[in-house]
Coordinates of C-alpha atoms in Angstrom, one line a residue:
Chain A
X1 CA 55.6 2.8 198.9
X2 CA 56.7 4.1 195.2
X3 CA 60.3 3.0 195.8
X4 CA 59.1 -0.4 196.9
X5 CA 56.1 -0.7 193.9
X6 CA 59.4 0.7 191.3
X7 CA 61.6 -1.9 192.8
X8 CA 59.2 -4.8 192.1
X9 CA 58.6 -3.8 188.9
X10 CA 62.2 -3.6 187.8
X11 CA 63.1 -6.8 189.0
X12 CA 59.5 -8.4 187.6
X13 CA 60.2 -6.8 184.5
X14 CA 64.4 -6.0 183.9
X15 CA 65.4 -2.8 182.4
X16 CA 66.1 -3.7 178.3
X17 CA 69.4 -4.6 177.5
X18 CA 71.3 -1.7 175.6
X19 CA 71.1 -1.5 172.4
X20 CA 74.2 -2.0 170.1
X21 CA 74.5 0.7 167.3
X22 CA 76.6 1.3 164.2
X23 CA 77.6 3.8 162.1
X24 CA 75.2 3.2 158.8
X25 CA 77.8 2.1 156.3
X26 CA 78.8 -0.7 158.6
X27 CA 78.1 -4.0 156.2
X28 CA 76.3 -6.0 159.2
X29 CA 72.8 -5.8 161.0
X30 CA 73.5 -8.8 163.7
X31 CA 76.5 -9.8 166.0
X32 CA 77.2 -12.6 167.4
X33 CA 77.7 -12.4 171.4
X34 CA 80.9 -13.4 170.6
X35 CA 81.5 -11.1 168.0
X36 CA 80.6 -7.8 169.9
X37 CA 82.8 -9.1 172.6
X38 CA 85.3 -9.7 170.1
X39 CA 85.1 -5.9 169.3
X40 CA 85.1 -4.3 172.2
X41 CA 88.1 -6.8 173.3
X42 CA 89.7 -5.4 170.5
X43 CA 90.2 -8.5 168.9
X44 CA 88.4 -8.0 165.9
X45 CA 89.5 -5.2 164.3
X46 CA 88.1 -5.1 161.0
X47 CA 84.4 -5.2 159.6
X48 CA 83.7 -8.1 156.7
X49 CA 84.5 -4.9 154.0
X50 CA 87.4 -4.0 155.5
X51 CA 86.7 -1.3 157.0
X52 CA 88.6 -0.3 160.5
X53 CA 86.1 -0.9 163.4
X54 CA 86.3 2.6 165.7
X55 CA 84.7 1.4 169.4
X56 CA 83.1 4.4 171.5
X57 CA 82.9 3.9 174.8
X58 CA 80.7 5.7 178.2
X59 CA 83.3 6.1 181.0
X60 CA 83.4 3.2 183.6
X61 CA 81.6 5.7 186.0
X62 CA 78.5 5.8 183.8
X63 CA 75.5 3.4 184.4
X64 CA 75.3 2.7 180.9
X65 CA 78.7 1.6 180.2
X66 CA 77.6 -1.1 183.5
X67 CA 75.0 -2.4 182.2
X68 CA 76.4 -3.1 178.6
X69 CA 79.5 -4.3 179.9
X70 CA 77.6 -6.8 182.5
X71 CA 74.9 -7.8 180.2
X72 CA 76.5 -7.3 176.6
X73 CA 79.9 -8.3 176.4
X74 CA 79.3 -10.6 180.3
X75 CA 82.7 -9.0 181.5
X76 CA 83.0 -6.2 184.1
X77 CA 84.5 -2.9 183.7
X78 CA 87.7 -3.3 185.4
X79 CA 88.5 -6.0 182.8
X80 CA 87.8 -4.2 179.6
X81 CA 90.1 -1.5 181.3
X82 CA 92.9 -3.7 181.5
X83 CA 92.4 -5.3 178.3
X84 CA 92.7 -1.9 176.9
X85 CA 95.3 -0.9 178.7
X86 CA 97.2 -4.2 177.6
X87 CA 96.8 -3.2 174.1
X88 CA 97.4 0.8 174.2
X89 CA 100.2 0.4 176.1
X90 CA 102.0 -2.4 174.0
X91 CA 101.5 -1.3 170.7
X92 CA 98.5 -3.8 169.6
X93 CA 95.7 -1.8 169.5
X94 CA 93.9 1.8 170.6
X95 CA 92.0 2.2 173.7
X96 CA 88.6 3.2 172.4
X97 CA 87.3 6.7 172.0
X98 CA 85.8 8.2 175.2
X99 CA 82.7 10.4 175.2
X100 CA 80.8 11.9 178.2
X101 CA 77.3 11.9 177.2
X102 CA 74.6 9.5 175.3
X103 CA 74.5 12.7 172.8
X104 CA 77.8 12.8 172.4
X105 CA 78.0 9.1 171.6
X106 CA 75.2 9.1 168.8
X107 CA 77.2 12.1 167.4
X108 CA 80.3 9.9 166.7
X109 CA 78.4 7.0 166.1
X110 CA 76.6 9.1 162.9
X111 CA 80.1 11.1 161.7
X112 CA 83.0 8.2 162.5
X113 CA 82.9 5.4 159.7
X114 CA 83.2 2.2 161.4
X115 CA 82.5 3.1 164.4
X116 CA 80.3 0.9 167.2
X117 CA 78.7 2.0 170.4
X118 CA 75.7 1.6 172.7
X119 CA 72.6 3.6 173.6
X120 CA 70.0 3.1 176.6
X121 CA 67.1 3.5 173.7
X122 CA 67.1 3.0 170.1
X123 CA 68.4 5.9 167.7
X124 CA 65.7 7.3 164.9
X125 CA 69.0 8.9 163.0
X126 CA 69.2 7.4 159.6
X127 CA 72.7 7.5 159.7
X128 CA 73.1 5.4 162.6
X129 CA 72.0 1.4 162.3
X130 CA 71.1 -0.7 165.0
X131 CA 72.4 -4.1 165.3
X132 CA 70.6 -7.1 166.8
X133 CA 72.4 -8.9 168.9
X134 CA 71.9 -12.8 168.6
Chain B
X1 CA 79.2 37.4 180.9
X2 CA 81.2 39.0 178.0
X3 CA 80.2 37.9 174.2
X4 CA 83.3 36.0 173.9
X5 CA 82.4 33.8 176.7
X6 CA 78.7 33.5 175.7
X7 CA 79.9 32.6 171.9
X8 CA 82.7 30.1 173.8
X9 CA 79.9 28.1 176.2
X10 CA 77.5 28.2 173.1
X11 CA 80.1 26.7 170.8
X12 CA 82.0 24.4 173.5
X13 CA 79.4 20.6 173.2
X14 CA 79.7 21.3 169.5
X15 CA 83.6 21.7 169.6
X16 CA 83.9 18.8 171.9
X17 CA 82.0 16.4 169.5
X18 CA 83.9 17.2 167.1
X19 CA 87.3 17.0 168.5
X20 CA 85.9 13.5 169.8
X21 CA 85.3 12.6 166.2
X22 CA 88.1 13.5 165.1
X23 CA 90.0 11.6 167.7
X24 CA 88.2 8.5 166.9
X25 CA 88.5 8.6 163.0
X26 CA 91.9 9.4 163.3
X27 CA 95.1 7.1 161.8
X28 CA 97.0 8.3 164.7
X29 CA 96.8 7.9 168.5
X30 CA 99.3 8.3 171.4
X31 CA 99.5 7.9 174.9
X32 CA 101.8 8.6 177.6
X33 CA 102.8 8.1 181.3
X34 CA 104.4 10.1 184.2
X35 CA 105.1 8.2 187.3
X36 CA 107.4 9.2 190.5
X37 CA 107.6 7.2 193.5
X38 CA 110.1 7.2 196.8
X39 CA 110.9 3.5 197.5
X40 CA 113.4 2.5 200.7
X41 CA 114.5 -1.2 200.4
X42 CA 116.2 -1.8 203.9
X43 CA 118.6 -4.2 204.9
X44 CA 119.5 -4.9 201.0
X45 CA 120.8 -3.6 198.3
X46 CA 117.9 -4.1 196.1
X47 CA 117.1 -0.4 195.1
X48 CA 120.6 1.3 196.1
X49 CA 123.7 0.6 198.1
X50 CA 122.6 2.1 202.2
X51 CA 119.2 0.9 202.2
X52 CA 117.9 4.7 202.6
X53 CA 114.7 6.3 201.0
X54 CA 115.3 6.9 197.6
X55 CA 113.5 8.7 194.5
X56 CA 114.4 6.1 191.8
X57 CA 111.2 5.5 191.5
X58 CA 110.8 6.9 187.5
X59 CA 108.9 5.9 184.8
X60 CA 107.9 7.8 181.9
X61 CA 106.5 6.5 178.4
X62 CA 105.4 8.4 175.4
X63 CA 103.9 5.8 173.0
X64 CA 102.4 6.1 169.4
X65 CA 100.2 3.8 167.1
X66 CA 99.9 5.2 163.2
X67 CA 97.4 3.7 161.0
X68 CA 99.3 2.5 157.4
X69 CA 96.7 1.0 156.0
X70 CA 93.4 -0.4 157.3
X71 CA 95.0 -3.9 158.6
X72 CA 98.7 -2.1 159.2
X73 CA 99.7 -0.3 161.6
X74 CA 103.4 0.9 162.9
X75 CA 103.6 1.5 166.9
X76 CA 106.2 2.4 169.0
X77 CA 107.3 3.7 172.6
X78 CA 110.0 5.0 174.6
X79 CA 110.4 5.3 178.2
X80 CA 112.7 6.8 180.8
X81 CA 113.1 4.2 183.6
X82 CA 115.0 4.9 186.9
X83 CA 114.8 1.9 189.4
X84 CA 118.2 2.2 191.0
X85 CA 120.1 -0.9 191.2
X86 CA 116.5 -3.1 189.9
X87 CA 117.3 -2.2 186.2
X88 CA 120.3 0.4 184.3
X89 CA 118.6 3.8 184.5
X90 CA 118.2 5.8 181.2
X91 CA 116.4 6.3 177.9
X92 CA 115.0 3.2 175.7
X93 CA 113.4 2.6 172.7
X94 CA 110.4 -0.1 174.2
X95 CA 109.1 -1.2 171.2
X96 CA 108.7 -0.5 167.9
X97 CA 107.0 -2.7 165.1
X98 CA 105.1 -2.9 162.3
X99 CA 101.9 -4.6 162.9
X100 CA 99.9 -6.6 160.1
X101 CA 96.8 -7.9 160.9
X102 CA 97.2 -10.8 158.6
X103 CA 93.6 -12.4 158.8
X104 CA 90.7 -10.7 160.7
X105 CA 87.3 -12.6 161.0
X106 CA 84.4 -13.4 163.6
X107 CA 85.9 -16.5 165.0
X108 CA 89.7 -15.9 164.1
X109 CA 92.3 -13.2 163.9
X110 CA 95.8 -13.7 163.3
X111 CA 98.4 -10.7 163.6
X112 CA 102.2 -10.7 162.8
X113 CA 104.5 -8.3 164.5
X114 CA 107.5 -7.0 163.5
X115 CA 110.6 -5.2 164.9
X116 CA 111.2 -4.6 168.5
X117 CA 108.0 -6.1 169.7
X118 CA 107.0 -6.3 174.0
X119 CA 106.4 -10.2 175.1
X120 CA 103.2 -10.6 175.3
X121 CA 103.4 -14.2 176.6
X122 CA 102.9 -13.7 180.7
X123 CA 100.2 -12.3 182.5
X124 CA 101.6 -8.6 182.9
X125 CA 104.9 -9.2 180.7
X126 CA 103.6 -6.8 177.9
X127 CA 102.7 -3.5 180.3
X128 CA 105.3 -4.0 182.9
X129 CA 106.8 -0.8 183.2
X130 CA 103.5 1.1 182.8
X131 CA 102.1 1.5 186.2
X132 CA 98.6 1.9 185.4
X133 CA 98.7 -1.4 183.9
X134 CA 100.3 -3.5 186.5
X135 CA 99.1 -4.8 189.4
X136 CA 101.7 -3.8 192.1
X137 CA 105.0 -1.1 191.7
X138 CA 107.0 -4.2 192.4
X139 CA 105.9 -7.1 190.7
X140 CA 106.8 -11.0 191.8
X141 CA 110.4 -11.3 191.3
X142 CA 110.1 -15.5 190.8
X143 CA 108.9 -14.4 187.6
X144 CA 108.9 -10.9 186.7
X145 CA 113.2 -10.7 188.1
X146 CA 113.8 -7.0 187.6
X147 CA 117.7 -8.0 186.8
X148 CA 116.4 -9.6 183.4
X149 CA 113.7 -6.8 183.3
X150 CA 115.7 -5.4 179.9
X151 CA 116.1 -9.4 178.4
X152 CA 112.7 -10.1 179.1
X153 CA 110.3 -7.2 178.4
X154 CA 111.1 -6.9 174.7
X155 CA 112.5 -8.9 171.3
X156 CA 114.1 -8.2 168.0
X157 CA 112.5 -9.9 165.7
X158 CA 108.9 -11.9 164.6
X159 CA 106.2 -13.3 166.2
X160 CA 103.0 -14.1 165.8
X161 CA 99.8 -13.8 167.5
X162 CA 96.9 -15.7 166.6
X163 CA 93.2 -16.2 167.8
X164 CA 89.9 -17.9 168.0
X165 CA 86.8 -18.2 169.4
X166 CA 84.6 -20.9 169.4
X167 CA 81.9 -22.4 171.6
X168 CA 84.3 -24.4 173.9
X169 CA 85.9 -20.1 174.5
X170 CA 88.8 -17.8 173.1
X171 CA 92.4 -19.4 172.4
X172 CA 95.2 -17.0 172.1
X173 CA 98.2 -18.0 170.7
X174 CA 101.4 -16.1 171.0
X175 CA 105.1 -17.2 169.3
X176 CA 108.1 -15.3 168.7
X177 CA 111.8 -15.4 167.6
X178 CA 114.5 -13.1 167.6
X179 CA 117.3 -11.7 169.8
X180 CA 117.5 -9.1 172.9
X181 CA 120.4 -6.5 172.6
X182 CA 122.6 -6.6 175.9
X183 CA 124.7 -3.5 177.0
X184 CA 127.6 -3.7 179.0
X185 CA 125.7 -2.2 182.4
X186 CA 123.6 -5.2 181.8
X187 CA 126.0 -7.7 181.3
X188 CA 128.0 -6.4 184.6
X189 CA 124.5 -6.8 186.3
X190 CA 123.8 -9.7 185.9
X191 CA 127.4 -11.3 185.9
X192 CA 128.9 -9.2 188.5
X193 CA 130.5 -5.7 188.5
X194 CA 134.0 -6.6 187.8
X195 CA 133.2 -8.7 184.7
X196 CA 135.2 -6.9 181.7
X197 CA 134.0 -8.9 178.6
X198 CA 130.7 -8.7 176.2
X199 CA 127.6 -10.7 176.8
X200 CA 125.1 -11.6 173.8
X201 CA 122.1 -13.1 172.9
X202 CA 122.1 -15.8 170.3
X203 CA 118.5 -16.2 170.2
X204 CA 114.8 -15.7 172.6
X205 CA 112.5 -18.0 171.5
X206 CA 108.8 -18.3 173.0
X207 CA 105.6 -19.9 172.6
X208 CA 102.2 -19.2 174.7
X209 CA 98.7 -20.8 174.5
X210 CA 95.6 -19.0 176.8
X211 CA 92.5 -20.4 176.8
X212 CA 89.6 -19.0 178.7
X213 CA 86.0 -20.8 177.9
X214 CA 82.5 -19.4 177.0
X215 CA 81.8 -16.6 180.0
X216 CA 83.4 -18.3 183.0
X217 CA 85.8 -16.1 185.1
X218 CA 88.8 -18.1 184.7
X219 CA 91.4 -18.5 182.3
X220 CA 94.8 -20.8 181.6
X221 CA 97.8 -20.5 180.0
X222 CA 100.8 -22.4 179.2
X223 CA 104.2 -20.4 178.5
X224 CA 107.6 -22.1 177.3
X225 CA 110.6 -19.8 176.2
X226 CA 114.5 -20.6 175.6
X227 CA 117.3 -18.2 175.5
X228 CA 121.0 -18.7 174.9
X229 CA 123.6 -16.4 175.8
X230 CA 127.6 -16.0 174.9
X231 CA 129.9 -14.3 176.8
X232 CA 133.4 -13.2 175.6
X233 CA 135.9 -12.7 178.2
X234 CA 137.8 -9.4 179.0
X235 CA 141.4 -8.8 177.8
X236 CA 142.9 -9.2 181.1
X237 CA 140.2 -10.9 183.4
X238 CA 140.7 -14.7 184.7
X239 CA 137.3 -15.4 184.0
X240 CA 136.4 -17.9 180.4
X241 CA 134.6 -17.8 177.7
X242 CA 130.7 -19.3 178.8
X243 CA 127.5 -20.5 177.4
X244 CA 124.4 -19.7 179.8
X245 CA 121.1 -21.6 178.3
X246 CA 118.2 -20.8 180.1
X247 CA 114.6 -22.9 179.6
X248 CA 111.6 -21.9 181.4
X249 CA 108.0 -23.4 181.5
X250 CA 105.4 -21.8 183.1
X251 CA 101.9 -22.4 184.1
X252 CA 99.5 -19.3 184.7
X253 CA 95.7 -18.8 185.5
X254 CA 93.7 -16.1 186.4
X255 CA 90.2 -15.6 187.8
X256 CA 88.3 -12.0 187.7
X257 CA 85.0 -11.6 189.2
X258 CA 83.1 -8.5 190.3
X259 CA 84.9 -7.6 193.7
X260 CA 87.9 -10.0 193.3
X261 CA 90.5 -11.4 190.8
X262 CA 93.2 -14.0 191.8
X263 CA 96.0 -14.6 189.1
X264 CA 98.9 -16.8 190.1
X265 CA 101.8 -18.3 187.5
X266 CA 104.6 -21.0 188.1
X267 CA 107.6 -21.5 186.6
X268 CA 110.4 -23.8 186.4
X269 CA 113.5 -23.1 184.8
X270 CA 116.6 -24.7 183.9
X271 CA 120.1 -22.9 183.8
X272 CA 123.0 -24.5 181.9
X273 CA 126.2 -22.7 182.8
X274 CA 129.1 -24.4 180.2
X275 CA 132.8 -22.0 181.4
X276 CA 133.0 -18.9 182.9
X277 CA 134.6 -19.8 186.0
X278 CA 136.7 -22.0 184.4
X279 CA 137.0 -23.4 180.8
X280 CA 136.0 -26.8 181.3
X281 CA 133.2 -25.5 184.4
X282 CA 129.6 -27.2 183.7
X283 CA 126.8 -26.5 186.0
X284 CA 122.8 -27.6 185.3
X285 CA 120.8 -25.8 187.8
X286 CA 117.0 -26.0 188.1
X287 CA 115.4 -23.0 189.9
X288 CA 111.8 -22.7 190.7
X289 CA 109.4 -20.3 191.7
X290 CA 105.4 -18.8 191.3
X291 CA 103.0 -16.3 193.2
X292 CA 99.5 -16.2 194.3
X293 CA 98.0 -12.5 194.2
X294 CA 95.0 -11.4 195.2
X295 CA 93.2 -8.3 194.4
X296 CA 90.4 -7.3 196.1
X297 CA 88.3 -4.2 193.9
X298 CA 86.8 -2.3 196.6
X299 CA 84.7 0.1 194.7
X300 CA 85.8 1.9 190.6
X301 CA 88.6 3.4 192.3
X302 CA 89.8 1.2 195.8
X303 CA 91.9 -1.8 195.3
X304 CA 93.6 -3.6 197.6
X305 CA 96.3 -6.4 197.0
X306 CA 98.2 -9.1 198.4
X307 CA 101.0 -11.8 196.8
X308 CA 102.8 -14.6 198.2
X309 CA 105.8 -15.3 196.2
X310 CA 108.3 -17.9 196.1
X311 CA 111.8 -18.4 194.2
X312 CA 114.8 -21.0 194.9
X313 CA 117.5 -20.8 192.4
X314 CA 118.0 -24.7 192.8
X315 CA 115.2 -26.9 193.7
X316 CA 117.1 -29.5 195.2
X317 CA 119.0 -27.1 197.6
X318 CA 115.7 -25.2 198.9
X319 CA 117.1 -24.2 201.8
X320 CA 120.8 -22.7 199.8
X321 CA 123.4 -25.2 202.2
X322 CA 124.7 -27.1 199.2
X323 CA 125.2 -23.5 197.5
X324 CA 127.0 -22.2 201.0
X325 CA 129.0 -25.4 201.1
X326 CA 130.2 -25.3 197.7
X327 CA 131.4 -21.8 198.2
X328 CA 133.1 -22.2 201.6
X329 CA 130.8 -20.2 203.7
X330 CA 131.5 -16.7 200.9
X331 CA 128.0 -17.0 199.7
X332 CA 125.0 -17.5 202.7
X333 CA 122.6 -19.8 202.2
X334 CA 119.7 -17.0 202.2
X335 CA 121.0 -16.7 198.0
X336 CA 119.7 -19.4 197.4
X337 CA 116.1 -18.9 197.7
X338 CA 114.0 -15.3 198.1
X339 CA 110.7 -15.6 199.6
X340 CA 108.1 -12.4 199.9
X341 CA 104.6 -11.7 201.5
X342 CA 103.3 -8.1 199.8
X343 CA 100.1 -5.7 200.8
X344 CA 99.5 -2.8 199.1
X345 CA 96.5 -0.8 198.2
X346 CA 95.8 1.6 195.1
X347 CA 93.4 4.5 194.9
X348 CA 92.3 6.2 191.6
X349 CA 92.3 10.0 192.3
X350 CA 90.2 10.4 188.9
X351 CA 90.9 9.0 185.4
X352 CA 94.3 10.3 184.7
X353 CA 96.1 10.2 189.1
X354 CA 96.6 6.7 190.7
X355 CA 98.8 6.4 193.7
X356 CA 100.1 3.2 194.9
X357 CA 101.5 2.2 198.0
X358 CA 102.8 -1.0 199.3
X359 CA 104.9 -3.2 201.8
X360 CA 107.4 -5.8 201.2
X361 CA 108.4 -8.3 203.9
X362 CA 111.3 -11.0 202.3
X363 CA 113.3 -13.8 203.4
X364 CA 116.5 -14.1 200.9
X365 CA 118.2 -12.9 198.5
X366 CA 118.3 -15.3 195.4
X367 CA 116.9 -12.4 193.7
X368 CA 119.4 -9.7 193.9
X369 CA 121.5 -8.8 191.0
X370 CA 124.1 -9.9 190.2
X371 CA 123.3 -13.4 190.1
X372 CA 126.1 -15.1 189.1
X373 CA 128.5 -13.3 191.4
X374 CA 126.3 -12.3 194.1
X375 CA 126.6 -9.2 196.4
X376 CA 127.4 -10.4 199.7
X377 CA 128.9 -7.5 201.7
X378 CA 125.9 -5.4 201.0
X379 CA 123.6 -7.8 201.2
X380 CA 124.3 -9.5 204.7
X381 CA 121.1 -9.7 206.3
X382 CA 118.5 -12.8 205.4
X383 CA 115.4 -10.7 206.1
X384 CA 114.8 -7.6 204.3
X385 CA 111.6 -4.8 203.2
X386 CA 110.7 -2.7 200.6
X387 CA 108.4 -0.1 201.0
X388 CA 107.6 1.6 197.9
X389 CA 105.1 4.4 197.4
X390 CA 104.3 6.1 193.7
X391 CA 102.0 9.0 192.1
X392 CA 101.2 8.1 188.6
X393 CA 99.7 10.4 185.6
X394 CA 98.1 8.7 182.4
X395 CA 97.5 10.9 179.3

């Protein structure tokens, strides 16, 4: 009976996107939808200053890193792997940095200059900004 | 527990953070591949000269990006490839470039590349050798022909990549210029084994537009390359002096959903042959080919494949008797067209092992080096398989 109240509630009322972070000094507090898929695409690799844009990624098997993908960036895991692995592999770009854990992610996110990642919840660290997504 | 270990377990999330963040503000990166197959490609000499189970199934790739500046970068790799008879075995230099990043905005990017630069202008030109990156251990020969795997996978020289993205979806760009250095194995390859003189490339010149629009699941491009070759006869041989042009055109689209991803690309392409045989010999041939592959992603680490590929080497003699007749019955028919049906299936072991496996069933041989002078006592048989099977590591 709880699994069948939880399940009509989620789908009455859908889990909230994830929220795209930056590291503070990032010069930008919206995207674009095509921006932040331009980013983690590697395709943009610069922010308006200059700066090099360092993307940090959840591995493919975390929920997380599904959901973003799916309703973020609208492109499924396997596809951001390849495109990665298109761009590592041929010289035009790094595969972005890998971490394990949510913790680990708002860790780089608040040390790495440039850097841009996602979180399941919003981040209270002053060094980390969060973008709005429009 | 010891002290040691309790300080080591204490210290280890901390020490991994940081070695993350390190990694990720880092100017330099590398990556690297291992992969060793067995491959038997009966009835043909495809792989080696008896057909058997063999082990030249190598690739290794050590590869390198450096951070200059903020928009430059220098990246480069080498590889070890061992394919038997597909490709020369041995060490290369794959690319290495210098990489500018000439204009970098929301809606458009332009890069310029160069130095030894991989061509980025087919679906899986740029990462053929890496097998994580491929879709299959042997990919379509109508387009990806492992005798021209050394001509086509890389240029000396410029190009130029440029993208944008707008409401009607992303446009990429690609054009580039330059030449392709060809060693004597290669040469002999391609023009037969008793050819004594030099082969060069005058100039590789390609251009490539992708479109894919605002979130659908498909995606287009249009490819068109030109190549000119020069070969200089031998001392002694009673071959000429030859021009070889060769045009293509291709057409390629791709479609990715959740479960499923179907990519396919056609080409056409014409082959001017001015000598060679003899002085005044002149010979326009127009060869055509494309696949169909589907992939079917079972779950994050099951995939299962399938390609239909087709390749004549002239499209008005589809069935090679003009080619037999012209040659007096020393070259079959079968050379002038090779047809294939594939299955295969890939399993991710965990992030870093893949193995592959996969079944080849083909009719012809119109792509079996060499192709000018083709190999008829070893390859006598019209239908032919490959069975290939490879254990990859990424690091």
């Amino acid at each position: 009976m709880k699994c069948l109240l939880l399940a009509v509630l989620v789908s009455v009322f859908p889990l909230a996107a994830a929220t795209v972070l930056v590291h503070g000094t990032v010069p930008l507090d919206s995207l674009t939808q095509t921006q932040l898929r331009n980013i983690f695409t590697l395709r943009q690799t610069l922010w308006p200053d200059g700066t090099p844009v360092r993307v940090i990624v959840m591995p493919d098997s975390s929920a997380a890193h599904q959901r973003f993908c799916r309703e973020q960036l609208r492109l499924f895991p396997y596809q951001l792997n390849n495109i990665w692995d298109k761009h590592s592999f041929s010289g035009t770009g790094r595969r972005p940095q890998q971490v394990e854990t949510s913790s680990e992610m708002l860790e780089l996110l608040r040390t790495v200059p440039g850097a841009i990642g996602y979180a399941e919840q919003s981040s209270t660290d002053s060094a980390i900004k969060e973008v709005r997504i429009d | 527990m010891t002290k040691l270990t309790a300080v080591i377990l204490l210290c280890l999330p901390g020490s991994l953070s940081s070695i993350a963040a390190r990694a990720a503000d880092s100017s330099f990166n590398w990556n690297g591949f291992i992969a060793q197959g067995l491959i038997r490609a009966e009835d043909s000499s495809f792989v080696n000269d008896d057909g058997d189970w063999s082990a030249q199934l190598t690739e290794l790739g050590l590869n390198a990006r450096y951070q200059l500046a903020p928009a430059w970068h220098i990246s480069g790799q080498t590889v070890y490839l061992d394919g038997g008879n597909r490709y020369p075995p041995g060490l290369r230099l794959d690319y290495l470039f210098v990489d500018w990043a000439a204009y970098n905005s929301e809606a458009w990017q332009a890069n310029i590349y160069l130095g030894r630069f991989k061509n980025q202008h087919w679906l899986y030109s740029s990462t053929r050798d890496v097998p994580f990156t491929r879709p299959s251990i042997v990919l379509p020969q109508s387009v990806y022909f492992d005798s021209f795997r050394d001509i086509a996978v890389a240029t000396d020289g410029l190009s130029l990549q440029l993208r944008h993205s707008a409401d009607y979806g992303d446009l990429t760009f690609n054009w580039s210029y330059g030449t392709v250095p060809i060693s004597v194995e290669q040469s002999r390859q391609l023009l037969g084994q008793q050819t004594q003189g030099d082969t060069r490339m005058n100039h590789d010149h390609k251009l490539s537009l992708y479109w894919q629009s605002l979130h659908s699941k498909f995606s287009y491009g249009f490819i068109i390359q030109e190549a000119t070759f020069d070969y200089r006869r031998g001392g002694t041989e009673l071959l000429s002096d030859a021009r070889f042009t060769s045009q293509r055109l291709m057409l390629a689209a791709r479609y990715q959903s959740e479960h499923w991803e179907l990519s396919t690309e056609l080409q056409q392409e014409v082959v001017t042959t001015e000598g060679f045989f003899l002085p005044q010999f002149s010979r326009k041939q127009f060869g055509q080919g494309g696949y169909v592959m589907l992939q079917y992603y079972y779950s994050n680490s099951l995939r299962l494949f399938t390609t239909l590929d087709y390749a004549v080497t002239d499209k008005d003699d589809r069935q090679g008797k003009k080619l037999q007749q012209m040659t007096g019955g020393a070259v079959p028919a079968y050379f002038g067209y090779q047809h294939t049906f594939m299955l295969g299936g890939s399993i991710d072991l965990n992030q870093h092992w893949r193995l592959d496996a996969e079944v080849h069933w083909v009719k012809g041989t119109g792509r079996l080096a060499p192709v000018i002078q083709p190999d008829v006592i070893r390859n006598n048989s019209e239908y032919w398989q490959v069975l290939a099977l490879q254990l990859m590591y990424r690091f």
